[in-house]
PDB file of C-alpha atoms in Angstrom:
ATOM      1  CA  PHE A   1     178.748  -9.053 -69.789  1.00  0.00           C
ATOM      2  CA  ALA A   2     177.177  -9.304 -66.368  1.00  0.00           C
ATOM      3  CA  THR A   3     179.422  -7.039 -64.282  1.00  0.00           C
ATOM      4  CA  LYS A   4     177.518  -3.747 -64.647  1.00  0.00           C
ATOM      5  CA  LEU A   5     174.157  -5.514 -64.762  1.00  0.00           C
ATOM      6  CA  GLU A   6     174.866  -7.542 -61.611  1.00  0.00           C
ATOM      7  CA  THR A   7     175.941  -4.400 -59.754  1.00  0.00           C
ATOM      8  CA  PHE A   8     172.832  -2.550 -60.933  1.00  0.00           C
ATOM      9  CA  ILE A   9     170.460  -5.338 -59.891  1.00  0.00           C
ATOM     10  CA  ARG A  10     172.133  -6.070 -56.560  1.00  0.00           C
ATOM     11  CA  SER A  11     172.015  -2.399 -55.621  1.00  0.00           C
ATOM     12  CA  ARG A  12     168.225  -2.510 -56.009  1.00  0.00           C
ATOM     13  CA  GLN A  13     167.320  -5.860 -54.446  1.00  0.00           C
ATOM     14  CA  LEU A  14     165.309  -5.843 -51.226  1.00  0.00           C
ATOM     15  CA  THR A  15     167.204  -7.980 -48.750  1.00  0.00           C
ATOM     16  CA  ALA A  16     166.566  -9.473 -45.345  1.00  0.00           C
ATOM     17  CA  GLY A  17     169.882 -10.898 -44.180  1.00  0.00           C
ATOM     18  CA  SER A  18     171.155 -12.885 -47.139  1.00  0.00           C
ATOM     19  CA  ILE A  19     167.684 -13.724 -48.475  1.00  0.00           C
ATOM     20  CA  THR A  20     166.167 -11.553 -51.189  1.00  0.00           C
ATOM     21  CA  MET A  21     162.512 -10.569 -51.350  1.00  0.00           C
ATOM     22  CA  ARG A  22     162.238 -12.740 -54.489  1.00  0.00           C
ATOM     23  CA  THR A  23     163.159 -15.774 -52.367  1.00  0.00           C
ATOM     24  CA  TYR A  24     160.220 -15.037 -50.076  1.00  0.00           C
ATOM     25  CA  LEU A  25     157.874 -14.641 -53.041  1.00  0.00           C
ATOM     26  CA  VAL A  26     158.970 -17.948 -54.557  1.00  0.00           C
ATOM     27  CA  ALA A  27     158.615 -19.680 -51.182  1.00  0.00           C
ATOM     28  CA  PHE A  28     155.074 -18.348 -50.776  1.00  0.00           C
ATOM     29  CA  ALA A  29     154.254 -19.390 -54.329  1.00  0.00           C
ATOM     30  CA  LEU A  30     155.465 -22.937 -53.722  1.00  0.00           C
ATOM     31  CA  CYS A  31     153.375 -23.130 -50.555  1.00  0.00           C
ATOM     32  CA  GLY A  32     150.280 -22.018 -52.431  1.00  0.00           C
ATOM     33  CA  ALA A  33     149.993 -18.735 -50.537  1.00  0.00           C
ATOM     34  CA  LEU A  34     150.590 -16.611 -53.608  1.00  0.00           C
ATOM     35  CA  THR A  35     148.624 -16.672 -56.842  1.00  0.00           C
ATOM     36  CA  ILE A  36     150.914 -16.051 -59.800  1.00  0.00           C
ATOM     37  CA  VAL A  37     149.115 -14.308 -62.653  1.00  0.00           C
ATOM     38  CA  GLU A  38     150.449 -14.343 -66.183  1.00  0.00           C
ATOM     39  CA  SER A  39     150.646 -10.571 -66.427  1.00  0.00           C
ATOM     40  CA  SER A  40     149.194  -7.415 -64.902  1.00  0.00           C
ATOM     41  CA  LYS A  41     146.884  -5.013 -66.731  1.00  0.00           C
ATOM     42  CA  CYS A  42     148.512  -2.537 -69.109  1.00  0.00           C
ATOM     43  CA  ASP A  43     149.282   0.728 -67.324  1.00  0.00           C
ATOM     44  CA  GLN A  44     148.498   3.637 -69.650  1.00  0.00           C
ATOM     45  CA  LYS A  45     150.869   5.905 -67.734  1.00  0.00           C
ATOM     46  CA  ILE A  46     153.785   3.538 -68.418  1.00  0.00           C
ATOM     47  CA  ILE A  47     152.767   3.227 -72.071  1.00  0.00           C
ATOM     48  CA  GLU A  48     152.703   7.025 -72.434  1.00  0.00           C
ATOM     49  CA  GLU A  49     156.165   7.233 -70.844  1.00  0.00           C
ATOM     50  CA  ILE A  50     157.410   4.610 -73.312  1.00  0.00           C
ATOM     51  CA  LYS A  51     156.021   6.647 -76.211  1.00  0.00           C
ATOM     52  CA  GLU A  52     157.889   9.690 -74.888  1.00  0.00           C
ATOM     53  CA  ILE A  53     161.098   7.629 -74.908  1.00  0.00           C
ATOM     54  CA  TRP A  54     160.467   6.739 -78.558  1.00  0.00           C
ATOM     55  CA  GLY A  55     159.961  10.357 -79.582  1.00  0.00           C
ATOM     56  CA  ASN A  56     159.346  10.378 -83.333  1.00  0.00           C
ATOM     57  CA  TYR A  57     160.882   6.932 -83.767  1.00  0.00           C
ATOM     58  CA  ILE A  58     158.746   3.833 -83.163  1.00  0.00           C
ATOM     59  CA  PRO A  59     160.874   0.661 -82.929  1.00  0.00           C
ATOM     60  CA  ASN A  60     160.889  -1.592 -85.981  1.00  0.00           C
ATOM     61  CA  ILE A  61     160.579  -4.677 -83.793  1.00  0.00           C
ATOM     62  CA  LEU A  62     160.231  -7.898 -85.764  1.00  0.00           C
ATOM     63  CA  GLU A  63     162.432  -6.971 -88.709  1.00  0.00           C
ATOM     64  CA  THR A  64     165.172  -5.959 -86.261  1.00  0.00           C
ATOM     65  CA  ALA A  65     164.696  -9.134 -84.202  1.00  0.00           C
ATOM     66  CA  VAL A  66     165.102 -11.348 -87.277  1.00  0.00           C
ATOM     67  CA  ALA A  67     168.317  -9.494 -88.179  1.00  0.00           C
ATOM     68  CA  TYR A  68     169.658  -9.803 -84.613  1.00  0.00           C
ATOM     69  CA  GLY A  69     169.310 -13.581 -84.523  1.00  0.00           C
ATOM     70  CA  LYS A  70     169.531 -15.147 -81.084  1.00  0.00           C
ATOM     71  CA  GLU A  71     168.547 -12.871 -78.175  1.00  0.00           C
ATOM     72  CA  VAL A  72     169.192 -13.886 -74.566  1.00  0.00           C
ATOM     73  CA  ILE A  73     167.366 -12.834 -71.398  1.00  0.00           C
ATOM     74  CA  VAL A  74     169.754 -11.238 -68.881  1.00  0.00           C
ATOM     75  CA  ALA A  75     167.317  -9.785 -66.315  1.00  0.00           C
ATOM     76  CA  THR A  76     163.600  -9.823 -65.487  1.00  0.00           C
ATOM     77  CA  THR A  77     161.095  -8.748 -62.892  1.00  0.00           C
ATOM     78  CA  PRO A  78     160.270 -11.365 -60.201  1.00  0.00           C
ATOM     79  CA  LEU A  79     158.487 -14.515 -61.416  1.00  0.00           C
ATOM     80  CA  TYR A  80     158.559 -13.445 -65.081  1.00  0.00           C
ATOM     81  CA  TYR A  81     159.696 -17.013 -65.774  1.00  0.00           C
ATOM     82  CA  ALA A  82     159.469 -20.127 -63.585  1.00  0.00           C
ATOM     83  CA  SER A  83     162.039 -20.042 -60.786  1.00  0.00           C
ATOM     84  CA  ASP A  84     163.830 -23.175 -62.047  1.00  0.00           C
ATOM     85  CA  ARG A  85     164.895 -21.582 -65.348  1.00  0.00           C
ATOM     86  CA  LYS A  86     168.639 -21.322 -65.864  1.00  0.00           C
ATOM     87  CA  CYS A  87     168.503 -19.615 -69.269  1.00  0.00           C
ATOM     88  CA  VAL A  88     165.906 -18.240 -71.675  1.00  0.00           C
ATOM     89  CA  TYR A  89     166.559 -17.190 -75.256  1.00  0.00           C
ATOM     90  CA  SER A  90     164.622 -16.565 -78.452  1.00  0.00           C
ATOM     91  CA  ILE A  91     165.012 -16.372 -82.206  1.00  0.00           C
ATOM     92  CA  PHE A  92     162.575 -14.623 -84.532  1.00  0.00           C
ATOM     93  CA  ILE A  93     161.973 -15.930 -88.035  1.00  0.00           C
ATOM     94  CA  LYS A  94     159.763 -15.015 -90.971  1.00  0.00           C
ATOM     95  CA  GLU A  95     157.970 -17.667 -93.007  1.00  0.00           C
ATOM     96  CA  GLU A  96     156.195 -16.226 -96.033  1.00  0.00           C
ATOM     97  CA  ASP A  97     154.102 -13.359 -94.591  1.00  0.00           C
ATOM     98  CA  GLN A  98     154.075 -14.519 -90.950  1.00  0.00           C
ATOM     99  CA  TYR A  99     156.666 -13.759 -88.287  1.00  0.00           C
ATOM    100  CA  LYS A 100     157.257 -16.385 -85.603  1.00  0.00           C
ATOM    101  CA  ILE A 101     159.103 -16.498 -82.303  1.00  0.00           C
ATOM    102  CA  VAL A 102     161.051 -19.595 -81.297  1.00  0.00           C
ATOM    103  CA  ASN A 103     161.365 -19.304 -77.514  1.00  0.00           C
ATOM    104  CA  THR A 104     163.581 -21.695 -75.547  1.00  0.00           C
ATOM    105  CA  GLU A 105     163.623 -22.087 -71.761  1.00  0.00           C
ATOM    106  CA  VAL A 106     166.447 -24.110 -70.219  1.00  0.00           C
ATOM    107  CA  PRO A 107     165.721 -25.460 -66.707  1.00  0.00           C
ATOM    108  CA  TYR A 108     168.443 -26.316 -64.209  1.00  0.00           C
ATOM    109  CA  GLU A 109     167.346 -29.940 -64.496  1.00  0.00           C
ATOM    110  CA  GLY A 110     165.646 -31.754 -67.350  1.00  0.00           C
ATOM    111  CA  SER A 111     165.208 -31.003 -71.029  1.00  0.00           C
ATOM    112  CA  GLU A 112     164.848 -27.570 -72.583  1.00  0.00           C
ATOM    113  CA  ILE A 113     161.354 -26.369 -73.431  1.00  0.00           C
ATOM    114  CA  ARG A 114     160.947 -24.910 -76.917  1.00  0.00           C
ATOM    115  CA  VAL A 115     157.791 -23.198 -78.165  1.00  0.00           C
ATOM    116  CA  VAL A 116     157.128 -21.773 -81.638  1.00  0.00           C
ATOM    117  CA  LEU A 117     154.363 -19.174 -81.899  1.00  0.00           C
ATOM    118  CA  PRO A 118     153.136 -16.793 -84.603  1.00  0.00           C
ATOM    119  CA  ILE A 119     153.652 -13.165 -83.620  1.00  0.00           C
ATOM    120  CA  ASN A 120     152.379  -9.862 -84.980  1.00  0.00           C
ATOM    121  CA  GLU A 121     153.691  -6.329 -84.644  1.00  0.00           C
ATOM    122  CA  TYR A 122     151.627  -3.234 -84.002  1.00  0.00           C
ATOM    123  CA  GLU A 123     152.618   0.301 -83.018  1.00  0.00           C
ATOM    124  CA  GLY A 124     155.547  -0.380 -80.698  1.00  0.00           C
ATOM    125  CA  TYR A 125     154.397  -3.724 -79.320  1.00  0.00           C
ATOM    126  CA  THR A 126     154.062  -7.379 -80.289  1.00  0.00           C
ATOM    127  CA  ASN A 127     151.237  -9.811 -79.681  1.00  0.00           C
ATOM    128  CA  VAL A 128     150.582 -13.514 -80.252  1.00  0.00           C
ATOM    129  CA  PRO A 129     147.316 -13.816 -82.242  1.00  0.00           C
ATOM    130  CA  GLY A 130     144.357 -14.680 -80.029  1.00  0.00           C
ATOM    131  CA  ARG A 131     146.072 -13.631 -76.790  1.00  0.00           C
ATOM    132  CA  THR A 132     145.693 -10.460 -74.755  1.00  0.00           C
ATOM    133  CA  ILE A 133     149.335 -10.082 -73.693  1.00  0.00           C
ATOM    134  CA  ARG A 134     151.308  -7.230 -75.226  1.00  0.00           C
ATOM    135  CA  ARG A 135     155.046  -6.662 -75.116  1.00  0.00           C
ATOM    136  CA  TYR A 136     155.973  -3.004 -75.520  1.00  0.00           C
ATOM    137  CA  TYR A 137     159.537  -2.376 -76.655  1.00  0.00           C
ATOM    138  CA  ALA A 138     160.544   0.538 -74.457  1.00  0.00           C
ATOM    139  CA  PHE A 139     164.136   0.389 -75.697  1.00  0.00           C
ATOM    140  CA  TYR A 140     165.686  -1.414 -78.676  1.00  0.00           C
ATOM    141  CA  GLU A 141     169.189  -0.196 -79.508  1.00  0.00           C
ATOM    142  CA  GLY A 142     172.737  -1.462 -79.743  1.00  0.00           C
ATOM    143  CA  GLY A 143     171.783  -5.120 -79.478  1.00  0.00           C
ATOM    144  CA  VAL A 144     169.794  -4.490 -76.279  1.00  0.00           C
ATOM    145  CA  GLN A 145     166.045  -4.497 -75.706  1.00  0.00           C
ATOM    146  CA  LEU A 146     163.839  -3.604 -72.753  1.00  0.00           C
ATOM    147  CA  VAL A 147     160.333  -5.070 -72.879  1.00  0.00           C
ATOM    148  CA  TYR A 148     157.300  -4.056 -70.798  1.00  0.00           C
ATOM    149  CA  LYS A 149     154.822  -6.967 -70.642  1.00  0.00           C
ATOM    150  CA  CYS A 150     151.150  -6.434 -69.823  1.00  0.00           C
ATOM    151  CA  THR A 151     147.678  -7.669 -70.666  1.00  0.00           C
ATOM    152  CA  THR A 152     144.603  -5.807 -71.862  1.00  0.00           C
ATOM    153  CA  ASP A 153     142.196  -7.724 -69.619  1.00  0.00           C
ATOM    154  CA  GLY A 154     144.106  -8.514 -66.420  1.00  0.00           C
ATOM    155  CA  GLU A 155     144.099  -6.958 -62.981  1.00  0.00           C
ATOM    156  CA  GLU A 156     146.261  -4.027 -61.962  1.00  0.00           C
ATOM    157  CA  GLY A 157     149.610  -4.969 -60.482  1.00  0.00           C
ATOM    158  CA  ASP A 158     153.358  -4.421 -60.540  1.00  0.00           C
ATOM    159  CA  ALA A 159     154.957  -3.631 -63.884  1.00  0.00           C
ATOM    160  CA  GLU A 160     156.569  -6.661 -65.508  1.00  0.00           C
ATOM    161  CA  GLY A 161     159.476  -6.602 -67.895  1.00  0.00           C
ATOM    162  CA  ALA A 162     162.687  -8.116 -69.174  1.00  0.00           C
ATOM    163  CA  VAL A 163     166.002  -7.137 -70.720  1.00  0.00           C
ATOM    164  CA  LYS A 164     167.477  -9.165 -73.574  1.00  0.00           C
ATOM    165  CA  VAL A 165     170.776  -8.866 -75.429  1.00  0.00           C
ATOM    166  CA  ARG A 166     171.912  -9.976 -78.868  1.00  0.00           C
ATOM    167  CA  ALA A 167     174.054 -13.098 -78.466  1.00  0.00           C
ATOM    168  CA  SER A 168     176.411 -12.072 -81.270  1.00  0.00           C
ATOM    169  CA  GLY A 169     177.286  -8.815 -79.510  1.00  0.00           C
ATOM    170  CA  TYR A 170     175.792  -5.736 -77.873  1.00  0.00           C
ATOM    171  CA  ASP A 171     176.706  -2.315 -76.508  1.00  0.00           C
ATOM    172  CA  GLU A 172     177.457  -2.446 -72.768  1.00  0.00           C
ATOM    173  CA  GLU A 173     176.472   1.211 -72.326  1.00  0.00           C
ATOM    174  CA  LYS A 174     173.101   0.528 -73.970  1.00  0.00           C
ATOM    175  CA  LEU A 175     172.553  -2.305 -71.484  1.00  0.00           C
ATOM    176  CA  THR A 176     173.130   0.103 -68.613  1.00  0.00           C
ATOM    177  CA  GLU A 177     170.806   2.631 -70.270  1.00  0.00           C
ATOM    178  CA  ALA A 178     168.047   0.015 -70.669  1.00  0.00           C
ATOM    179  CA  CYS A 179     168.293  -0.887 -66.971  1.00  0.00           C
ATOM    180  CA  GLU A 180     168.080   2.773 -65.984  1.00  0.00           C
ATOM    181  CA  ILE A 181     164.998   3.262 -68.173  1.00  0.00           C
ATOM    182  CA  ALA A 182     163.414   0.197 -66.561  1.00  0.00           C
ATOM    183  CA  GLN A 183     163.901   1.768 -63.159  1.00  0.00           C
ATOM    184  CA  LYS A 184     162.280   5.035 -64.289  1.00  0.00           C
ATOM    185  CA  LEU A 185     159.290   3.090 -65.642  1.00  0.00           C
ATOM    186  CA  GLY A 186     158.868   1.208 -62.367  1.00  0.00           C
ATOM    187  CA  ILE A 187     160.044  -2.107 -63.837  1.00  0.00           C
ATOM    188  CA  THR A 188     162.062  -3.723 -61.040  1.00  0.00           C
ATOM    189  CA  LEU A 189     164.728  -5.980 -62.564  1.00  0.00           C
ATOM    190  CA  SER A 190     165.477  -8.128 -59.529  1.00  0.00           C
ATOM    191  CA  THR A 191     166.142 -11.470 -61.235  1.00  0.00           C
ATOM    192  CA  GLU A 192     169.336 -11.985 -63.211  1.00  0.00           C
ATOM    193  CA  PHE A 193     170.420 -14.874 -65.411  1.00  0.00           C
ATOM    194  CA  ASP A 194     173.866 -16.446 -65.468  1.00  0.00           C
ATOM    195  CA  ARG A 195     176.382 -15.001 -67.922  1.00  0.00           C
ATOM    196  CA  SER A 196     176.850 -18.462 -69.467  1.00  0.00           C
ATOM    197  CA  CYS A 197     173.333 -18.176 -70.941  1.00  0.00           C
ATOM    198  CA  ILE A 198     174.667 -16.116 -73.811  1.00  0.00           C
ATOM    199  CA  TYR A 199     176.511 -19.232 -75.010  1.00  0.00           C
ATOM    200  CA  CYS A 200     173.556 -21.674 -74.709  1.00  0.00           C
TER     201      CYS A 200
END
């Protein structure tokens, strides 16, 4: 599944020799020269652009996610997850009246990290109760989703986001479309995950 995605990402990476800009950022972070914040403040311009993409149709997020089953991260903005993560995937479930997300991060070394959190849906975005982070679903079609992540009380910064695909199958053209939309929104997908992640 990675061929078109890899080409798309590689064509947009900032390089210096064979080292990407992400490598520099991670190196600075490890040396303590860079403060990594959880998320930047929600950009109303990006949110308005997302609403234009929706048109008259607002994504039915959690019900669709439960039906999709396992969804696997294939690309993110820099430092969206810790740099030692090999794979990240999630499953949404509904218990009585509460939706929950079961998120699993698989590091290159050591045991996987699994977290279960309650999650609510509002108009086009999801939120964990008691937290200020929102995930706007800019695109959710054909087994592919593009998420814009931001916080209501953070500082302004680069747009953060991720692309996930349905493990049981997805539309390759929709994946390309999601990546193109990310670029238009200013979400730089410079980190890709190995194709084997879909089989985790």
